[in-house]
Coordinates of C-alpha atoms in Angstrom, one line a residue:
X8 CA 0.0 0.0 0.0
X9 CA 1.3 3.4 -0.8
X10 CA 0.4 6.5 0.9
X11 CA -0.3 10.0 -0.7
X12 CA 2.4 12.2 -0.3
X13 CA 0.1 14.8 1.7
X14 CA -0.5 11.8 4.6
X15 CA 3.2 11.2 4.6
X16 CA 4.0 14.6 5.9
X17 CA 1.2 14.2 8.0
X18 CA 2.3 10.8 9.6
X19 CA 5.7 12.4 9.6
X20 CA 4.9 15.5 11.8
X21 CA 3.0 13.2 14.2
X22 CA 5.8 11.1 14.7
X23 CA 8.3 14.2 15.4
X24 CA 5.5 15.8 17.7
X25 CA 5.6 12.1 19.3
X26 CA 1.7 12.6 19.0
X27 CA 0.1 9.1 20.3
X28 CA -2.3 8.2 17.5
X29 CA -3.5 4.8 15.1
X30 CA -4.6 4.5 11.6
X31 CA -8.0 3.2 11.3
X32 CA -10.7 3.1 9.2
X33 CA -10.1 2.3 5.6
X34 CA -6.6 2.5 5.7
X35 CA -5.9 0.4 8.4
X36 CA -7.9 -2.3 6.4
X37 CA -6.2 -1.8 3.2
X38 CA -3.1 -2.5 5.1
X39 CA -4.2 -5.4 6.3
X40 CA -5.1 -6.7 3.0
X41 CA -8.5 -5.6 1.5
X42 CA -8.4 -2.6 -0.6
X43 CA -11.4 -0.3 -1.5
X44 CA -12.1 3.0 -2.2
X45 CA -11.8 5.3 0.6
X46 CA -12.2 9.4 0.7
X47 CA -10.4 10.1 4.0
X48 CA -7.2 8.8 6.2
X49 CA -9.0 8.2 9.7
X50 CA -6.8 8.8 12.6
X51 CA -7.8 8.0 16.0
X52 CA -5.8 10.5 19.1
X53 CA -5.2 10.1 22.4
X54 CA -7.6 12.0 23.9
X55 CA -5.2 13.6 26.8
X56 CA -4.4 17.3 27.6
X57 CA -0.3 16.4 26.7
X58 CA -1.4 14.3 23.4
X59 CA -3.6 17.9 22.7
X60 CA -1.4 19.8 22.9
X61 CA 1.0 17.7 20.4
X62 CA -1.8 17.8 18.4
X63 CA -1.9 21.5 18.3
X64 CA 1.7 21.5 17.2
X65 CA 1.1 19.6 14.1
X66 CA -1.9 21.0 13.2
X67 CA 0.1 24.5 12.9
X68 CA 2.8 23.4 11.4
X69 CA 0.8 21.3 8.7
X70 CA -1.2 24.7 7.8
X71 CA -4.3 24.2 10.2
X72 CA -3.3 26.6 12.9
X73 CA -5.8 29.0 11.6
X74 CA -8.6 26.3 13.0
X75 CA -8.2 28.0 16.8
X76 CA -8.3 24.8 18.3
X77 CA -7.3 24.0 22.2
X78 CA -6.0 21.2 23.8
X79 CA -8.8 20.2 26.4
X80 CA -11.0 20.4 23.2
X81 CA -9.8 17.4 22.4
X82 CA -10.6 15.7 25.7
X83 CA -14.3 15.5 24.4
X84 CA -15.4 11.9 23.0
X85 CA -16.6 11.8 19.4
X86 CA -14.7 15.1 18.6
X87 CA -14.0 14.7 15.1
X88 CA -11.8 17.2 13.0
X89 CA -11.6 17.3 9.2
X90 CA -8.5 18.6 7.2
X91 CA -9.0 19.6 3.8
X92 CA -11.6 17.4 1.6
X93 CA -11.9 14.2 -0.5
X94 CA -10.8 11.4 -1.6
X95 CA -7.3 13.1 0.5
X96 CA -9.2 14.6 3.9
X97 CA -7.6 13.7 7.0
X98 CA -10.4 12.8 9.6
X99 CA -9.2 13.1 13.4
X100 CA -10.9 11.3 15.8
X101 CA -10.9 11.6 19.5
X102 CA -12.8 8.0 20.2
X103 CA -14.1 5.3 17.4
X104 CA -17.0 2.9 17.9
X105 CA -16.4 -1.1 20.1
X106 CA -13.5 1.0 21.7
X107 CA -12.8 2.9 24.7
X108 CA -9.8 2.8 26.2
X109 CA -7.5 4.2 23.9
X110 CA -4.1 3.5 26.0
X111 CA -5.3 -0.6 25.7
X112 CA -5.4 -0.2 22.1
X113 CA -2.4 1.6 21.4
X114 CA -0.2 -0.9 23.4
X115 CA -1.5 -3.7 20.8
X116 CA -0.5 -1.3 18.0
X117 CA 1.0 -2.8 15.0
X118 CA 3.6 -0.7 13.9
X119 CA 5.1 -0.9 9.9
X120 CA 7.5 1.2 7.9
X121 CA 6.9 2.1 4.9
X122 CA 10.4 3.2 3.0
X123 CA 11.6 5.9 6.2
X124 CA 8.1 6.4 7.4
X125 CA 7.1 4.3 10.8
X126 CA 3.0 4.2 11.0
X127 CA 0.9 2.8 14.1
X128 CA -1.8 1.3 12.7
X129 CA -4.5 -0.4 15.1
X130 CA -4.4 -4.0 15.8
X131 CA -6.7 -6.3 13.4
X132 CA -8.4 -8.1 16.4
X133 CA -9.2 -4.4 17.5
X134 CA -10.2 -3.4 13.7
X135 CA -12.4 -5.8 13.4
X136 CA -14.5 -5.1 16.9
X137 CA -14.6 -1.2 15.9
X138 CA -15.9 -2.9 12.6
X139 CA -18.6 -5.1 14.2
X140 CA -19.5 -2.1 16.5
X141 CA -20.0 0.3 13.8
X142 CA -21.7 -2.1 11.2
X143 CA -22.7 -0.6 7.9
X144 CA -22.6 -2.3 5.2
X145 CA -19.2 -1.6 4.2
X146 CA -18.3 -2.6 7.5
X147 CA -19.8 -6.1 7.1
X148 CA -17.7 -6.0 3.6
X149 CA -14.6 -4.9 5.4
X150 CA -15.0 -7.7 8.1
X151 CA -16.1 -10.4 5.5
X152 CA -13.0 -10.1 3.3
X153 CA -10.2 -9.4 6.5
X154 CA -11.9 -12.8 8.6
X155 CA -11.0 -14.3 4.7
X156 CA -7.6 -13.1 4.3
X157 CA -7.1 -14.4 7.9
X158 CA -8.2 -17.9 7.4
X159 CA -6.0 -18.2 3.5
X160 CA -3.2 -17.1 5.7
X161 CA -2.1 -14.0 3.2
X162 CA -1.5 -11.5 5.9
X163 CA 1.7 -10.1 5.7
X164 CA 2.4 -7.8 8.4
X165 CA 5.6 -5.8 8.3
X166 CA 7.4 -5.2 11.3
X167 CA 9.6 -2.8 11.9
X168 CA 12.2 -4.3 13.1
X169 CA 12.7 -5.8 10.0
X170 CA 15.5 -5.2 7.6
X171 CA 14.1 -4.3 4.3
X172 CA 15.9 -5.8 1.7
X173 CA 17.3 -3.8 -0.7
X174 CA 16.7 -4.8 -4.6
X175 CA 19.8 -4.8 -6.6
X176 CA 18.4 -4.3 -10.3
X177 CA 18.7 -1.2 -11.9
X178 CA 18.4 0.9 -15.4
X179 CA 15.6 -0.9 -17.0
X180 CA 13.8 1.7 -19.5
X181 CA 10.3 2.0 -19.0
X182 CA 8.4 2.8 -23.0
X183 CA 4.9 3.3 -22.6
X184 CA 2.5 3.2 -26.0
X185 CA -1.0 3.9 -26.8
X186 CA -2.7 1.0 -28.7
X187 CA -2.0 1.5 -32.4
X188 CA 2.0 2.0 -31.2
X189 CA 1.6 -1.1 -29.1
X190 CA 0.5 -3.2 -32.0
X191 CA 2.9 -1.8 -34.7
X192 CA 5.7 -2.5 -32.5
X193 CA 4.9 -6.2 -32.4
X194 CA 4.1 -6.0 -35.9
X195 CA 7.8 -4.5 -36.5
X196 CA 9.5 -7.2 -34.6
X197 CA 7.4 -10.2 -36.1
X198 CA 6.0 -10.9 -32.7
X199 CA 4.4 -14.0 -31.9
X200 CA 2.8 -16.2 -29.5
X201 CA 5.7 -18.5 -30.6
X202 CA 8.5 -16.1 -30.9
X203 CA 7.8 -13.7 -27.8
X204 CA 9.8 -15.2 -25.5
X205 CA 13.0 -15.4 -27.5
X206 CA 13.2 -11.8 -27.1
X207 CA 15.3 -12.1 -23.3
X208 CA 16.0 -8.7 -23.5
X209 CA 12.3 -7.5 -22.9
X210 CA 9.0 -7.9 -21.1
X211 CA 5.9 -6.6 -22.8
X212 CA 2.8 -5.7 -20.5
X213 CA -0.8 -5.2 -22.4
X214 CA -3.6 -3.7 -20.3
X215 CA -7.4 -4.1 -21.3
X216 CA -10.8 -4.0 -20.1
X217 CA -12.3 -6.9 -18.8
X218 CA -13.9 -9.2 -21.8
X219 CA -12.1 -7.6 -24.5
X220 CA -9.2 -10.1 -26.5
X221 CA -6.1 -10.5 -25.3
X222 CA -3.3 -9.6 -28.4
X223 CA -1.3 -12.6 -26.6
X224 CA -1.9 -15.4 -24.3
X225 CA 0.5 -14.8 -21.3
X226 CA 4.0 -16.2 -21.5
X227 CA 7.1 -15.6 -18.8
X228 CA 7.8 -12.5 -20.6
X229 CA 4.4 -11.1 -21.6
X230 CA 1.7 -10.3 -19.3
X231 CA -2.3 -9.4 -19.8
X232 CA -3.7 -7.9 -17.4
X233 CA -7.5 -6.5 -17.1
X234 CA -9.2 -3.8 -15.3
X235 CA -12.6 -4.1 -13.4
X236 CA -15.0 -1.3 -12.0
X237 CA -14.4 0.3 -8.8
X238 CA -17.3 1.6 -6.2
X239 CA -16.8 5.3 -6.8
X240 CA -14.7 7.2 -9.7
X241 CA -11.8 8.9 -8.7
X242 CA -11.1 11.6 -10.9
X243 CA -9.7 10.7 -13.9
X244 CA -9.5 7.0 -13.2
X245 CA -12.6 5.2 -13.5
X246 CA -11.5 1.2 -13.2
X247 CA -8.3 -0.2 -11.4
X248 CA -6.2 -3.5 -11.6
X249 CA -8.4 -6.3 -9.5
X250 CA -6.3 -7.4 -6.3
X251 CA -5.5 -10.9 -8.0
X252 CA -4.0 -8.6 -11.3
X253 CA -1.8 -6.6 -9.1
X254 CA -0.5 -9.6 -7.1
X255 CA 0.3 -11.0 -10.7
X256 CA 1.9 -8.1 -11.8
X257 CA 4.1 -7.9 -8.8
X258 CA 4.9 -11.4 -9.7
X259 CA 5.4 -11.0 -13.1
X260 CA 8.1 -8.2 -12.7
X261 CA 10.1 -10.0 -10.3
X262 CA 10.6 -12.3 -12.6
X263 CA 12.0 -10.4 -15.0
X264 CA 14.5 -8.3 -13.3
X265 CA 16.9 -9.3 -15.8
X266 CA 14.9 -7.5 -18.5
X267 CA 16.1 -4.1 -20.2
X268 CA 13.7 -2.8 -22.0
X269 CA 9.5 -2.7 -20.5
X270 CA 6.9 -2.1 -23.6
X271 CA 3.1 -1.4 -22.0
X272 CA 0.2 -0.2 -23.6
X273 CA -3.2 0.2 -21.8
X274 CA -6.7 -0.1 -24.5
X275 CA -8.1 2.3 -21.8
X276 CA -5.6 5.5 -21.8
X277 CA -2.1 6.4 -21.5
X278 CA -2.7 7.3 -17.9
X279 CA -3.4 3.8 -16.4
X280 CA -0.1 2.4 -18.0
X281 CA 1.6 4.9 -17.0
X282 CA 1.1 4.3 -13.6
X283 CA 2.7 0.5 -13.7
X284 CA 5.4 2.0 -16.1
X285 CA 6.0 4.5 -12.9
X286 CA 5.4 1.4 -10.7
X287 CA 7.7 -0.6 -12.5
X288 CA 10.1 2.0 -12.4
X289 CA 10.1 2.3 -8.9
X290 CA 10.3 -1.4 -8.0
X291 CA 13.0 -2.1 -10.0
X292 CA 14.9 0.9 -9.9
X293 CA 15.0 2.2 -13.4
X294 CA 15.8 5.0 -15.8
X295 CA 13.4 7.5 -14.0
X296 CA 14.8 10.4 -16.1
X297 CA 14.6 8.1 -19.2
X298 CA 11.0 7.3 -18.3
X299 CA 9.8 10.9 -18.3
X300 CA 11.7 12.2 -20.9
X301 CA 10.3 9.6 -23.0
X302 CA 6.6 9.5 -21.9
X303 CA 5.9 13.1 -21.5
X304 CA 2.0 12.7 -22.1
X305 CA 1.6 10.1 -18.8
X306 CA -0.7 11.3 -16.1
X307 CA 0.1 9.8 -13.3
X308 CA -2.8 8.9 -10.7
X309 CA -1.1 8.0 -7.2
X310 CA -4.7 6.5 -6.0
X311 CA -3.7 4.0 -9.1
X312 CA -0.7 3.1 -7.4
X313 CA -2.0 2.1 -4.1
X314 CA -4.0 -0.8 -5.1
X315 CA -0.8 -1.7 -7.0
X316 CA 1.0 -1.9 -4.0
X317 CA -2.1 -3.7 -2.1
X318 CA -1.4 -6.2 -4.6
X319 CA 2.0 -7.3 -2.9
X320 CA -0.8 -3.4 -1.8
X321 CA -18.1 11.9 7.7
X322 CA -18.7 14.3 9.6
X323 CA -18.6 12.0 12.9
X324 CA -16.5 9.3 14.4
X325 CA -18.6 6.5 13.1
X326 CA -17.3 7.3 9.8
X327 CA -14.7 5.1 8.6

């Protein structure tokens, strides 16, 4: 799962203001496994004069001090403060539903790095109670798919005591092509389902809409991938990769770290293939200057990027 850059800071300044907080909500679950759409980063505080006052801190220096906000105001349960507005509002929460001793809940913490950035994110057994207390219907979803991932045995928490291991791959150059490119560059190189995978030196990544034809059947160094509808549109992005389709394009690039060359095309719009040729660029440490200076028209959509990495990944305190 990646975060916005915006939540980052945030996490960041609560961290260096040693504020005591969790991610819940639809983050927390996400991070757990299930992805969905969500329009806000829920964060639950200490609600304590000292953890206030912290609070205060960071709201100031990340641009809220103007909100005139004191520190035994957030003593109050069900105090709920919004910053800025959807799908990247930060919702701060005072007390959450199943839940009331806050102090309990942060001891059980579960606490990940992501790159440089440590998060507290709530404990699943406590996740899922706040779930079962609040119980709407994306709750009941939420709970549903979490008890699944549970019971395959897929969750993979990171802890943060754990060395990340560092990929050694680099330079791979990232070419990203609308559809009629896509096709006249096979065409060009005579490629076949018989002859694809005699070309070591590439990996070739074709995105379309569920139903449609494939160009190719998948081999070790081609990949097909389809989108599928999403609950709500996110601004320029109306379908994402399925869960299962990012989890095989995480597997399908680590297999090909010895590739030097990455040709994508996406039926849909440059700006959906351009996010996996950023992706790709990322995880394997490519040509980033190479990658933009070659793919000037890609719109990036960071949202788009967060179910990728899934795939490895109002108004109250009831909303979540």
């Amino acid at each position: 799962m990646e975060l916005d850059k915006n939540f980052k800071e945030f996490i960041e300044l609560l961290n260096d203001e040693n504020v005591r907080y969790l991610v819940v909500g639809g983050y927390s679950v996400a991070h757990y496994g299930f992805m969905r759409f969500t329009g806000d980063f829920d964060i639950w505080i200490e609600p304590s004069e000292d953890n206030g006052a912290r609070m205060i801190e960071v709201l100031k220096k990340f641009g809220f001090g103007s909100l005139d906000i004191e520190p035994s105001d957030l003593l109050h349960p069900d105090k709920v403060i919004q910053l800025g507005n959807e799908p990247l509002r930060i919702d701060l929460m005072t007390s959450i539903d199943g839940l009331k001793d806050f102090s309990e809940s942060h001891n059980k913490r579960k606490s990940v790095r992501y790159r440089d950035l440590k998060v507290d994110f709530i404990n699943l057994d406590d996740l899922i109670i706040n779930k079962k207390a609040s119980n709407r219907i994306k709750d009941r979803k939420d709970i549903e798919e979490l008890e699944k991932i549970i019971k395959s045995k897929k969750l993979k928490d990171v802890d943060i005591t754990e060395e990340k291991t560092e990929k050694t791959f680099s330079g791979i150059k990232v070419f990203v092509f609308n559809k009629p490119e896509f096709e006249q560059v096979l065409k060009k190189n005579k490629l076949t389902e018989r002859n694809i995978e005699s070309y070591t030196s590439l990996m070739f990544i074709s995105i379309i809409d569920t139903g449609n034809n494939q160009l190719l059947s998948d081999k070790k160094n081609y990949l097909t991938l389809e989108f599928d509808d999403v609950e709500r549109d996110v601004p320029g992005i109306a379908k994402t990769l399925k869960i299962s389709q990012a989890r095989r394009l995480n597997k399908f690039i680590s297999s090909n770290k010895d590739k030097k060359q990455c040709y994508i095309h996406c039926s849909a719009g440059v700006s959906r293939s351009g996010s996996i040729g950023k992706y790709i660029v990322d995880e394997l440490k490519g040509d980033q200057d190479f990658f933009y200076k070659n793919n000037p028209y890609i719109d990036i959509k960071d949202y788009f990027l967060k179910v990728l990495k899934s795939g490895k990944s109002k108004g109250s305190g009831k909303r979540m």
